[in-house]
XYZ file of C-alpha atoms in Angstrom:
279
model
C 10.006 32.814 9.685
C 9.100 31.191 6.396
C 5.507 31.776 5.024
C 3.712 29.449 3.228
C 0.128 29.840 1.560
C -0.600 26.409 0.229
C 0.963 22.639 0.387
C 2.053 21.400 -2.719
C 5.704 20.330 -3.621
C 6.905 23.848 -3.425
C 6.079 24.216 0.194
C 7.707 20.650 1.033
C 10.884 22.724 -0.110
C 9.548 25.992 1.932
C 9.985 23.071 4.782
C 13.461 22.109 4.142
C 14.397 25.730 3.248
C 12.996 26.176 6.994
C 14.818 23.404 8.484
C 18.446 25.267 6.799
C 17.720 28.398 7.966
C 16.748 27.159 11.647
C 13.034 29.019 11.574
C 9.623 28.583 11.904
C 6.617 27.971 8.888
C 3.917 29.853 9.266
C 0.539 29.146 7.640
C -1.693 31.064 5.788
C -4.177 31.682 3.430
C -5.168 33.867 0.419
C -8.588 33.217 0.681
C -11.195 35.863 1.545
C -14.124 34.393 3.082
C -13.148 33.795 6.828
C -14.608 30.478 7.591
C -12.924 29.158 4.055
C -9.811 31.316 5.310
C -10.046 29.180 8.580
C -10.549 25.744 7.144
C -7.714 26.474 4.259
C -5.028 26.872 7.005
C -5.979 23.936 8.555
C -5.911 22.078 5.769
C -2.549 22.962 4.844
C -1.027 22.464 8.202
C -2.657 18.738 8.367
C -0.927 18.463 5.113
C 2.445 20.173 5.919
C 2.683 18.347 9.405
C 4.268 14.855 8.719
C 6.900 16.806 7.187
C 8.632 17.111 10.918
C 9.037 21.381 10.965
C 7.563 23.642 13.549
C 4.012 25.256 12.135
C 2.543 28.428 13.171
C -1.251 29.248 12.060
C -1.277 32.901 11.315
C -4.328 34.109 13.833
C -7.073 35.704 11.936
C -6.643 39.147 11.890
C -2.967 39.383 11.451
C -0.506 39.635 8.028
C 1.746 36.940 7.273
C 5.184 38.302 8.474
C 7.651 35.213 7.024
C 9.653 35.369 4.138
C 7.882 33.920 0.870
C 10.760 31.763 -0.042
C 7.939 29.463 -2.503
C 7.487 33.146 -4.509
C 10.637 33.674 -5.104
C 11.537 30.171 -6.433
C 8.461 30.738 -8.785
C 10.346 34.203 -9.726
C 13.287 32.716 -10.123
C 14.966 34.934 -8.011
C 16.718 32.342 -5.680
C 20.548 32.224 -6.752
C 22.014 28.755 -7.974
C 24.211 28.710 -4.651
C 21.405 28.143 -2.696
C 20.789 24.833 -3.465
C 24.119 24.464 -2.686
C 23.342 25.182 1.237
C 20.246 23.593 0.874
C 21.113 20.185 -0.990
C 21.323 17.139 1.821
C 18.888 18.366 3.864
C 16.551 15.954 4.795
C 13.018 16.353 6.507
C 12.165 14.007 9.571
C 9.064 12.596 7.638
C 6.645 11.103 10.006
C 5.757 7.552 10.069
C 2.950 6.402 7.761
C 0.526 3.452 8.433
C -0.292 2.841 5.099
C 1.813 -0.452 3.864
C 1.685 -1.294 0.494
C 2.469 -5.049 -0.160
C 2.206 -5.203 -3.695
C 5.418 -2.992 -3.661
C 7.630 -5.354 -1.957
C 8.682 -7.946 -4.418
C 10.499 -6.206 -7.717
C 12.097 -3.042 -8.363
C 10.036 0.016 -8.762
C 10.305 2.919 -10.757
C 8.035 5.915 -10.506
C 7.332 7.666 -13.958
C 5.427 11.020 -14.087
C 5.004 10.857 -18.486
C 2.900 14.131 -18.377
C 1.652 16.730 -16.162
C -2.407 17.227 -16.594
C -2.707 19.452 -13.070
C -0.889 22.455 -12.545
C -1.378 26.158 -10.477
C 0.121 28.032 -13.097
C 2.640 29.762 -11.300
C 5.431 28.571 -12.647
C 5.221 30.304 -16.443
C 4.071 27.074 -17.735
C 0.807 25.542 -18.046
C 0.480 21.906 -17.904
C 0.654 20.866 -21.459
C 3.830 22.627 -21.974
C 5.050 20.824 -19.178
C 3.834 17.125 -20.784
C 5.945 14.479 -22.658
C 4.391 11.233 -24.715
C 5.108 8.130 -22.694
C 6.917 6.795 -25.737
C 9.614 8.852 -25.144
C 9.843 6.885 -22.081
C 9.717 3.774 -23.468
C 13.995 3.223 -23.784
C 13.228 2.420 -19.826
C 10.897 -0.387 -19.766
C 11.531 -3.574 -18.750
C 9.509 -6.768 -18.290
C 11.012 -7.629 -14.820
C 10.495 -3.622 -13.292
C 7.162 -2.594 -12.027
C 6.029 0.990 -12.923
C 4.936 3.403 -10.208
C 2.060 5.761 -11.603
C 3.185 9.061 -9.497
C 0.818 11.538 -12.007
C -1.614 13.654 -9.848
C -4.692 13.512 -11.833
C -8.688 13.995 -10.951
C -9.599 9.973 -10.227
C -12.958 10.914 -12.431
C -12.283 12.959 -15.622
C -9.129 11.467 -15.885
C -8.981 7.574 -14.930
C -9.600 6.709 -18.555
C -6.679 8.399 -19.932
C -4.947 6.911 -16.951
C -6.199 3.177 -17.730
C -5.497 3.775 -21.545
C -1.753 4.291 -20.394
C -1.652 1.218 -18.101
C -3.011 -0.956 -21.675
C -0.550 0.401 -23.637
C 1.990 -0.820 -20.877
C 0.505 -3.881 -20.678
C 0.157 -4.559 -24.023
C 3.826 -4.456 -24.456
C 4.281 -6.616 -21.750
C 4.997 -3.884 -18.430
C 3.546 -3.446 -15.490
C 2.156 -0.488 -14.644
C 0.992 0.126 -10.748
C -1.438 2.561 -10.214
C -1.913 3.406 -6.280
C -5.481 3.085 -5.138
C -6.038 0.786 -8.074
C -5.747 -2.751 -6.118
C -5.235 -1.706 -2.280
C -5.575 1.640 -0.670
C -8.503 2.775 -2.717
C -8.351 6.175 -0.692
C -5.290 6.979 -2.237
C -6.370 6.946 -5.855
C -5.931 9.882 -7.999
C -2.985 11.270 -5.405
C -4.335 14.558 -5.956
C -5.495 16.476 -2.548
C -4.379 13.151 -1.070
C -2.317 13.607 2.852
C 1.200 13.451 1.528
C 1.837 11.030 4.304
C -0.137 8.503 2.726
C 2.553 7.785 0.071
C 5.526 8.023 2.390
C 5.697 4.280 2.645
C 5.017 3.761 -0.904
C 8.489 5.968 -1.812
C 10.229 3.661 0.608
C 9.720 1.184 -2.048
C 10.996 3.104 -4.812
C 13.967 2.423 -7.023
C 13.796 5.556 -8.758
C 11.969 7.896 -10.234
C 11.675 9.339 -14.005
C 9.216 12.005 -15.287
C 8.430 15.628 -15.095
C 8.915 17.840 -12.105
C 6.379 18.073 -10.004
C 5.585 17.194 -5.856
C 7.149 13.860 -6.234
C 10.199 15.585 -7.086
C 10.278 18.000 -3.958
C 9.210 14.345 -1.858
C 12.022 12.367 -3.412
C 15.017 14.982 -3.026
C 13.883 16.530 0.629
C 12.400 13.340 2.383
C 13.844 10.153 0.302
C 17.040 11.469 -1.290
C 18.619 8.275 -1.557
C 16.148 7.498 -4.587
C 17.951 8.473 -7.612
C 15.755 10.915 -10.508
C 15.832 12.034 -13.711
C 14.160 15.281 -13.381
C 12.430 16.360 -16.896
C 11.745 19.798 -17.116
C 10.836 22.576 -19.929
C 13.145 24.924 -20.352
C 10.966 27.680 -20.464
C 10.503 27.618 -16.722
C 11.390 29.104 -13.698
C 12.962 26.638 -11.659
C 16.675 26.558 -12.369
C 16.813 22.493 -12.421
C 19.973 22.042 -13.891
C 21.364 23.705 -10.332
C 19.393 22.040 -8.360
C 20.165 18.477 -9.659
C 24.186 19.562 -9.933
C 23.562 20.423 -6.421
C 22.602 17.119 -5.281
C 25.062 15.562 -7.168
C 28.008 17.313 -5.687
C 26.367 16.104 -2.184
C 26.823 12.307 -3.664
C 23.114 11.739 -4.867
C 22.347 10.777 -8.434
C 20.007 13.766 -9.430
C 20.164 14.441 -12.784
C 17.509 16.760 -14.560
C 17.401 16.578 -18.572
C 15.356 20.269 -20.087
C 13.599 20.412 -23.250
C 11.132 22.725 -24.723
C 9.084 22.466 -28.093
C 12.051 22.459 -30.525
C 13.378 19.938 -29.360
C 13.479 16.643 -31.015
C 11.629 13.747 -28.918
C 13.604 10.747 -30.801
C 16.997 12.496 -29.292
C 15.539 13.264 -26.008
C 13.976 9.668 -25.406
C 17.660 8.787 -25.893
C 19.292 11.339 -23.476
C 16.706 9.382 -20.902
C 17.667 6.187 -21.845
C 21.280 6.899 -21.330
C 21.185 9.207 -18.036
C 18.616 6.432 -16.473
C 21.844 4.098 -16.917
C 23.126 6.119 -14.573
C 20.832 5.188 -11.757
C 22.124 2.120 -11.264
């Protein structure tokens, strides 16, 4: 039995880790109040559903009993040869019925430039965690369409959001925001049904930016969709592994670290090169 308390990216991996180990989830909740107790587990196993594992609700009254696999990745107490076992695992994703058209005519790259929502828990906080889009710029292209996969707050943050697509635009890329011109329930991808995007992925080319849920998506549900994973190297999560990992499994994960020495002219060209590689 796994045990998970919440359902962000690190419990789509609690999934897969469950679907390796041949066990259960169970849900539950670190909330006190009982009816928010009640409605938080819910919530989590609407979200965690689509993902295609067995679910338990724990009943009120009773401990967890699973194994919290999600604390120790935060710990970083899972050893490197576990993503070894766990790499090529693949979740049976439900089917989605939310199409998106605009998708289906160029090549699509999701970028994730900056992180502006994090839970903390991962000895980072979300401005550590951030690039500048410039040093993303070495990937743009006139003829590829850019997938906004940033979780952000759709209120305080849509300007800073819009600012980014007119600096794309402005130099001539296309930047697709989802909920912007179809799906408007989608916007802002935060608290959003994971499911919702699932069709959206299926469009994807590949995927460049900072770790976060749309990594976990990508390498447990959509594989095939080659990443650069960009990650500070003052975390937890032993990337490096996980990408080599993935790699020896035939996928082209590759996961580039930096952390505030490091010199963004050098690193915008370590991207440029390893996104060569996608191809």
């Amino acid at each position: 039995m796994i045990t998970v308390y919440s359902s962000f990216g690190h419990e789509i991996f609690a999934c897969a880790a469950s679907v390796l180990l041949n066990t259960d989830i169970e849900v539950a909740s670190r909330k006190e109040n009982t009816d928010e107790t009640r409605a938080d587990k819910a919530n989590i196993a609407s979200m965690l559903l689509p993902f295609g594992v067995s679910l338990k609700i724990v009943p009120e009254g009773r401990m967890p009993i699973g194994r919290d696999i999600v604390s120790e990745l935060k710990a970083g107490t899972l050893p490197d040869g576990f993503w070894k076992q766990i790499a090529g695992i693949r979740l049976p994703i439900a089917k989605s019925g939310r199409k998106y058209p605009q998708l289906q005519d160029k090549k699509n790259v999701m970028i994730i430039p900056a992180k502006w929502l994090t839970d903390g828990q991962c000895g980072l906080t979300a401005q550590q965690q951030s690039l500048s889009h410039e040093v993303l710029a070495g990937i743009f292209a006139e003829n590829v369409r850019y997938v906004f996969g940033q979780h952000y707050d759709k209120v305080k943050d849509m300007e800073t959001v819009l600012q980014l697509q007119k600096w794309m635009e402005e130099r001539g890329y296309e930047l697709y925001i989802p909920g912007q011109t179809e799906n408007p329930e989608v916007l802002g991808i935060r608290k959003v049904p994971h499911v919702e995007y699932f069709n959206m992925y299926a469009e994807l080319d590949a995927m460049v930016g900072i770790a976060g849920t749309h990594t976990w998506i990508g390498l447990f549900c959509f594989p095939e969709i080659p990443q650069i994973i960009l990650y500070n190297t003052n975390g937890v999560e032993h990337w490096a592994a996980i990408a080599e990992a993935f790699q020896e499994k035939g996928y082209r994960i590759f996961a580039i670290g930096y952390d505030e020495k490091t010199d963004m002219r050098e690193l915008s060209k370590k991207i440029t090169e390893t996104y060569k590689k996608l191809w």
